[in-house]
Amino acid sequence: MRGTTMDEIERPYDGCGKCLLGVRRLSRVEAATTSPERQREDVLTAAAAIGGHIIDWADDWEVSGATDPMTRPKLGPWLRDERGKYDGLVAAAVDRLGRNVVDCLNTGYKMRDEGKLLVSYGHDGVWNLDDPNDENRFTMEAWGAQMELRAIQRRNRDATKKIRAAGRPKGKPSYGFQYVRTVPNGRVDRVELHPHAAEVLRNVARRILADPENVSVSSETARLNRLGELTPADHLAVMYGKPAGGRPWYPASLRNMLLSDAAMGYLVHQGKPVIDRTGNPVRLCEGLWRWCG
């Protein structure tokens, strides 16, 4: 970076007027991707180009581009002024700030109105949204990000319809179940009960049915939290080699799992069983409740 060392680009807030927050985001982080590191290099290059430095990173991994920047787990608190002082944002591209025109412009105008800097790799210098040329270019890049997001969403919807029509699952397995693939990262070959997670739900059902006067969904939620039982989200994360987030169980979620048609082993879409050509619900595997006695 033309003689600038990494230590000079990353250092604490010092009131110099160019203390920037590095913004990175990815919808999916996989072992093979190099995007986090590429984004890092782009952000550092863009910061160095204006003589700025990075005081912290707002890394939103596994966060959809459709998420409002104000509510993103890492970037949101900075935008809501909950994390301390900073002089502006620097991103690897405009589409890392947001994936639609409204979100990008809201973030851009917020920086402008607060007198903060807005920088992105590939743009020469700081964005000046009071300049018509810069404002138009920023808007067009945001528009391009929005069109790309819509194309991705359309492809995903079409793929979902095709897979559902074929009676195959798509997305994450319901708690209590697991996908089995003959080829790693390949298509799902079959669905099976997950030995531990299935038994967790079956035990909850047995306890409630055996003593409904004293045992409820709420008391079972508290029991699972006391035991440190992984929630569905944390259980799924660990299954796929990711760290658990320490999330708690909630009564409404547990109740929904117990009453869901997915617990019967059916293929479910938007909360309802998928119906085959004969008018019957598509069953992926045995349900949870066959062995509840």
Short mmCIF file of C-alpha atoms in Angstrom, two decimals:
data_model
loop_
_atom_site.label_atom_id
_atom_site.label_comp_id
_atom_site.label_asym_id
_atom_site.label_seq_id
_atom_site.Cartn_x
_atom_site.Cartn_y
_atom_site.Cartn_z
CA MET A 1 0.00 0.00 0.00
CA ARG A 2 2.63 2.44 -1.15
CA GLY A 3 4.77 2.26 1.99
CA THR A 4 1.95 2.33 4.55
CA THR A 5 2.25 -0.47 7.11
CA MET A 6 -0.67 -2.52 8.39
CA ASP A 7 -0.11 -1.25 11.93
CA GLU A 8 -0.48 2.33 10.71
CA ILE A 9 -3.81 1.55 9.05
CA GLU A 10 -5.28 -0.29 12.04
CA ARG A 11 -5.07 1.65 15.29
CA PRO A 12 -7.41 3.07 17.97
CA TYR A 13 -9.49 6.22 17.71
CA ASP A 14 -7.23 9.26 18.08
CA GLY A 15 -9.43 12.18 17.03
CA CYS A 16 -7.53 12.73 13.79
CA GLY A 17 -10.77 13.11 11.83
CA LYS A 18 -10.17 10.00 9.71
CA CYS A 19 -10.78 7.20 12.22
CA LEU A 20 -12.86 4.82 10.14
CA LEU A 21 -15.00 1.78 10.82
CA GLY A 22 -14.30 -1.10 8.43
CA VAL A 23 -17.53 -2.62 7.09
CA ARG A 24 -17.64 -6.21 5.83
CA ARG A 25 -20.61 -8.48 5.16
CA LEU A 26 -21.31 -11.91 3.68
CA SER A 27 -24.57 -13.81 3.41
CA ARG A 28 -22.74 -17.13 3.66
CA VAL A 29 -19.28 -17.89 4.96
CA GLU A 30 -17.82 -21.17 3.75
CA ALA A 31 -14.44 -22.73 4.42
CA ALA A 32 -13.32 -22.25 0.82
CA THR A 33 -14.22 -18.58 0.48
CA THR A 34 -11.52 -15.93 0.43
CA SER A 35 -13.99 -13.06 0.40
CA PRO A 36 -13.46 -11.96 4.04
CA GLU A 37 -9.75 -11.49 3.40
CA ARG A 38 -10.35 -9.83 0.01
CA GLN A 39 -12.80 -7.43 1.62
CA ARG A 40 -10.26 -6.70 4.34
CA GLU A 41 -7.55 -5.83 1.82
CA ASP A 42 -9.96 -3.64 -0.16
CA VAL A 43 -11.09 -1.80 2.97
CA LEU A 44 -7.51 -1.19 4.12
CA THR A 45 -6.52 0.01 0.66
CA ALA A 46 -9.47 2.42 0.48
CA ALA A 47 -8.73 3.76 3.98
CA ALA A 48 -5.04 4.27 3.19
CA ALA A 49 -5.92 6.10 -0.03
CA ILE A 50 -7.52 8.95 1.93
CA GLY A 51 -4.99 8.92 4.74
CA GLY A 52 -7.40 7.25 7.15
CA HIS A 53 -7.08 4.27 9.46
CA ILE A 54 -9.36 1.53 10.81
CA ILE A 55 -10.33 1.70 14.48
CA ASP A 56 -12.61 -1.36 14.44
CA TRP A 57 -14.44 -3.80 12.17
CA ALA A 58 -18.20 -4.27 11.73
CA ASP A 59 -18.12 -7.82 10.37
CA ASP A 60 -21.60 -9.15 9.68
CA TRP A 61 -21.05 -12.75 8.63
CA GLU A 62 -24.01 -14.94 7.72
CA VAL A 63 -26.15 -11.80 7.40
CA SER A 64 -28.42 -11.33 4.39
CA GLY A 65 -27.90 -8.31 2.20
CA ALA A 66 -31.61 -7.62 2.59
CA THR A 67 -31.07 -6.79 6.29
CA ASP A 68 -31.45 -3.12 7.18
CA PRO A 69 -27.95 -1.80 8.08
CA MET A 70 -29.42 -0.22 11.22
CA THR A 71 -30.40 -3.68 12.51
CA ARG A 72 -27.31 -5.62 11.47
CA PRO A 73 -25.67 -7.24 14.53
CA LYS A 74 -22.27 -5.57 14.13
CA LEU A 75 -22.86 -2.48 11.99
CA GLY A 76 -26.20 -1.52 13.56
CA PRO A 77 -24.85 -0.52 17.01
CA TRP A 78 -22.32 1.82 15.40
CA LEU A 79 -25.00 3.46 13.25
CA ARG A 80 -27.18 3.84 16.34
CA ASP A 81 -24.28 5.55 18.17
CA GLU A 82 -24.04 2.77 20.76
CA ARG A 83 -20.38 1.85 20.24
CA GLY A 84 -18.45 5.10 20.58
CA LYS A 85 -16.82 7.68 18.34
CA TYR A 86 -15.84 7.16 14.71
CA ASP A 87 -15.31 9.50 11.77
CA GLY A 88 -16.93 7.45 9.03
CA LEU A 89 -17.38 4.15 7.25
CA VAL A 90 -15.20 2.40 4.71
CA ALA A 91 -16.48 -0.65 2.82
CA ALA A 92 -15.11 -2.97 0.16
CA ALA A 93 -18.01 -1.92 -2.09
CA VAL A 94 -21.31 -0.07 -1.90
CA ASP A 95 -23.17 -3.40 -1.82
CA ARG A 96 -21.46 -4.24 1.50
CA LEU A 97 -23.32 -1.25 2.98
CA GLY A 98 -26.69 -2.51 1.76
CA ARG A 99 -28.39 -4.46 -0.99
CA ASN A 100 -31.07 -1.98 -1.94
CA VAL A 101 -31.21 1.68 -2.90
CA VAL A 102 -33.10 2.82 0.19
CA ASP A 103 -30.73 1.20 2.70
CA CYS A 104 -27.62 2.44 0.89
CA LEU A 105 -28.92 5.99 0.54
CA ASN A 106 -30.16 6.09 4.14
CA THR A 107 -26.70 5.06 5.34
CA GLY A 108 -24.96 7.45 2.95
CA TYR A 109 -27.12 10.43 3.86
CA LYS A 110 -26.73 9.62 7.56
CA MET A 111 -22.95 9.87 7.17
CA ARG A 112 -23.32 13.12 5.19
CA ASP A 113 -25.76 14.73 7.64
CA GLU A 114 -23.58 13.80 10.63
CA GLY A 115 -20.44 15.13 8.96
CA LYS A 116 -18.89 11.67 8.74
CA LEU A 117 -16.84 10.21 5.90
CA LEU A 118 -18.14 7.55 3.52
CA VAL A 119 -15.56 5.58 1.56
CA SER A 120 -15.70 2.47 -0.62
CA TYR A 121 -13.05 0.62 -2.58
CA GLY A 122 -13.09 1.47 -6.28
CA HIS A 123 -14.29 5.04 -5.75
CA ASP A 124 -11.71 7.81 -5.86
CA GLY A 125 -11.72 9.51 -2.47
CA VAL A 126 -14.58 10.20 -0.09
CA TRP A 127 -18.14 10.05 -1.42
CA ASN A 128 -19.67 13.53 -1.62
CA LEU A 129 -23.42 13.05 -1.79
CA ASP A 130 -23.93 16.79 -2.14
CA ASP A 131 -22.25 16.57 -5.53
CA PRO A 132 -24.73 15.44 -8.24
CA ASN A 133 -22.17 13.28 -10.03
CA ASP A 134 -21.13 11.45 -6.88
CA GLU A 135 -24.73 11.13 -5.73
CA ASN A 136 -25.78 9.67 -9.09
CA ARG A 137 -22.89 7.21 -9.15
CA PHE A 138 -23.55 6.11 -5.57
CA THR A 139 -27.25 5.65 -6.38
CA MET A 140 -26.46 3.63 -9.51
CA GLU A 141 -24.11 1.32 -7.59
CA ALA A 142 -26.82 0.85 -4.97
CA TRP A 143 -29.34 0.16 -7.75
CA GLY A 144 -27.00 -2.46 -9.20
CA ALA A 145 -26.76 -4.13 -5.80
CA GLN A 146 -30.56 -4.15 -5.53
CA MET A 147 -30.99 -5.72 -8.97
CA GLU A 148 -28.42 -8.38 -8.13
CA LEU A 149 -30.22 -9.18 -4.86
CA ARG A 150 -33.53 -9.52 -6.67
CA ALA A 151 -31.97 -11.83 -9.24
CA ILE A 152 -30.54 -14.00 -6.44
CA GLN A 153 -33.91 -14.08 -4.67
CA ARG A 154 -35.69 -15.03 -7.91
CA ARG A 155 -33.24 -17.86 -8.56
CA ASN A 156 -33.66 -19.11 -5.00
CA ARG A 157 -37.48 -19.04 -5.30
CA ASP A 158 -37.36 -20.93 -8.59
CA ALA A 159 -34.96 -23.49 -7.15
CA THR A 160 -37.16 -23.91 -4.09
CA LYS A 161 -40.26 -24.52 -6.20
CA LYS A 162 -38.42 -27.09 -8.31
CA ILE A 163 -37.05 -28.95 -5.30
CA ARG A 164 -40.38 -28.87 -3.46
CA ALA A 165 -42.17 -30.19 -6.53
CA ALA A 166 -39.72 -33.09 -6.60
CA GLY A 167 -40.49 -33.83 -2.94
CA ARG A 168 -37.00 -32.97 -1.71
CA PRO A 169 -36.08 -30.72 1.23
CA LYS A 170 -34.35 -27.36 0.85
CA GLY A 171 -32.89 -25.16 3.50
CA LYS A 172 -32.16 -26.18 7.07
CA PRO A 173 -33.45 -29.42 8.61
CA SER A 174 -36.10 -29.07 11.30
CA TYR A 175 -34.90 -29.63 14.85
CA GLY A 176 -34.94 -33.35 15.58
CA PHE A 177 -33.96 -34.27 12.03
CA GLN A 178 -30.77 -34.36 9.96
CA TYR A 179 -29.88 -34.48 6.29
CA VAL A 180 -27.85 -37.37 4.95
CA ARG A 181 -25.68 -36.82 1.88
CA THR A 182 -23.78 -39.52 0.04
CA VAL A 183 -21.46 -36.88 -1.39
CA PRO A 184 -20.24 -34.13 0.98
CA ASN A 185 -21.91 -30.80 0.14
CA GLY A 186 -23.97 -32.61 -2.50
CA ARG A 187 -27.74 -32.95 -2.75
CA VAL A 188 -29.69 -34.34 0.20
CA ASP A 189 -30.16 -38.07 -0.33
CA ARG A 190 -32.49 -38.68 2.60
CA VAL A 191 -33.71 -37.29 5.90
CA GLU A 192 -33.29 -39.11 9.19
CA LEU A 193 -34.09 -38.48 12.82
CA HIS A 194 -31.20 -36.96 14.73
CA PRO A 195 -30.67 -39.36 17.67
CA HIS A 196 -30.05 -36.71 20.34
CA ALA A 197 -32.27 -33.85 19.15
CA ALA A 198 -35.19 -36.19 18.45
CA GLU A 199 -34.91 -37.61 21.96
CA VAL A 200 -34.85 -34.09 23.46
CA LEU A 201 -38.25 -33.29 21.92
CA ARG A 202 -39.67 -36.73 22.66
CA ASN A 203 -38.64 -36.40 26.31
CA VAL A 204 -40.29 -32.98 26.51
CA ALA A 205 -43.51 -34.41 25.05
CA ARG A 206 -43.44 -37.41 27.44
CA ARG A 207 -42.95 -35.19 30.49
CA ILE A 208 -45.81 -32.84 29.56
CA LEU A 209 -48.21 -35.68 28.70
CA ALA A 210 -47.36 -37.57 31.90
CA ASP A 211 -48.03 -34.63 34.22
CA PRO A 212 -49.86 -31.78 32.42
CA GLU A 213 -50.95 -30.27 35.74
CA ASN A 214 -47.38 -29.50 36.78
CA VAL A 215 -45.30 -29.68 33.61
CA SER A 216 -45.77 -27.12 30.84
CA VAL A 217 -43.95 -25.87 27.78
CA SER A 218 -42.65 -22.97 29.88
CA SER A 219 -41.32 -25.20 32.64
CA GLU A 220 -39.69 -27.47 30.05
CA THR A 221 -38.09 -24.43 28.41
CA ALA A 222 -36.60 -23.45 31.76
CA ARG A 223 -35.39 -27.02 32.32
CA LEU A 224 -33.65 -27.15 28.94
CA ASN A 225 -31.94 -23.83 29.67
CA ARG A 226 -30.79 -25.06 33.08
CA LEU A 227 -29.36 -28.21 31.50
CA GLY A 228 -27.50 -26.15 28.90
CA GLU A 229 -29.20 -28.04 26.10
CA LEU A 230 -28.28 -26.51 22.75
CA THR A 231 -31.12 -24.60 21.13
CA PRO A 232 -32.09 -25.55 17.55
CA ALA A 233 -29.99 -22.71 16.11
CA ASP A 234 -26.93 -23.61 18.17
CA HIS A 235 -27.45 -27.33 17.56
CA LEU A 236 -27.50 -26.70 13.81
CA ALA A 237 -24.41 -24.49 14.01
CA VAL A 238 -22.46 -27.20 15.83
CA MET A 239 -23.67 -29.83 13.34
CA TYR A 240 -22.09 -27.79 10.55
CA GLY A 241 -18.83 -27.13 12.38
CA LYS A 242 -19.60 -23.65 13.69
CA PRO A 243 -19.49 -22.40 17.29
CA ALA A 244 -22.64 -22.24 19.39
CA GLY A 245 -23.91 -18.76 20.12
CA GLY A 246 -25.28 -19.47 23.59
CA ARG A 247 -28.86 -18.68 22.60
CA PRO A 248 -31.65 -19.50 25.11
CA TRP A 249 -34.74 -21.61 24.57
CA TYR A 250 -38.08 -19.78 24.35
CA PRO A 251 -41.53 -21.25 25.18
CA ALA A 252 -43.14 -20.10 21.91
CA SER A 253 -40.42 -21.73 19.81
CA LEU A 254 -40.59 -25.00 21.74
CA ARG A 255 -44.39 -25.06 21.45
CA ASN A 256 -44.20 -24.49 17.69
CA MET A 257 -41.74 -27.37 17.31
CA LEU A 258 -43.97 -29.74 19.27
CA LEU A 259 -47.05 -28.84 17.22
CA SER A 260 -45.39 -28.47 13.82
CA ASP A 261 -46.29 -30.78 10.94
CA ALA A 262 -42.55 -31.09 10.39
CA ALA A 263 -42.39 -33.12 13.61
CA MET A 264 -44.55 -35.72 11.84
CA GLY A 265 -41.82 -36.15 9.25
CA TYR A 266 -43.65 -34.18 6.57
CA LEU A 267 -42.02 -31.88 4.04
CA VAL A 268 -43.16 -28.42 5.15
CA HIS A 269 -43.14 -25.11 3.29
CA GLN A 270 -44.28 -21.86 4.94
CA GLY A 271 -45.66 -23.81 7.87
CA LYS A 272 -47.82 -26.21 5.86
CA PRO A 273 -47.19 -29.73 4.51
CA VAL A 274 -46.30 -29.96 0.83
CA ILE A 275 -48.99 -31.94 -1.02
CA ASP A 276 -48.09 -34.44 -3.73
CA ARG A 277 -50.02 -35.09 -6.96
CA THR A 278 -52.31 -37.56 -5.23
CA GLY A 279 -53.33 -34.99 -2.63
CA ASN A 280 -51.34 -36.51 0.23
CA PRO A 281 -48.66 -34.76 2.31
CA VAL A 282 -45.09 -35.59 1.30
CA ARG A 283 -43.35 -37.55 4.04
CA LEU A 284 -39.58 -37.28 4.28
CA CYS A 285 -39.07 -39.84 7.03
CA GLU A 286 -40.68 -41.23 10.17
CA GLY A 287 -42.08 -38.68 12.59
CA LEU A 288 -40.99 -37.91 16.11
CA TRP A 289 -44.08 -39.16 17.87
CA ARG A 290 -44.09 -42.85 16.95
CA TRP A 291 -41.96 -43.71 19.95
CA CYS A 292 -43.34 -41.33 22.53
CA GLY A 293 -44.92 -44.03 24.65
#
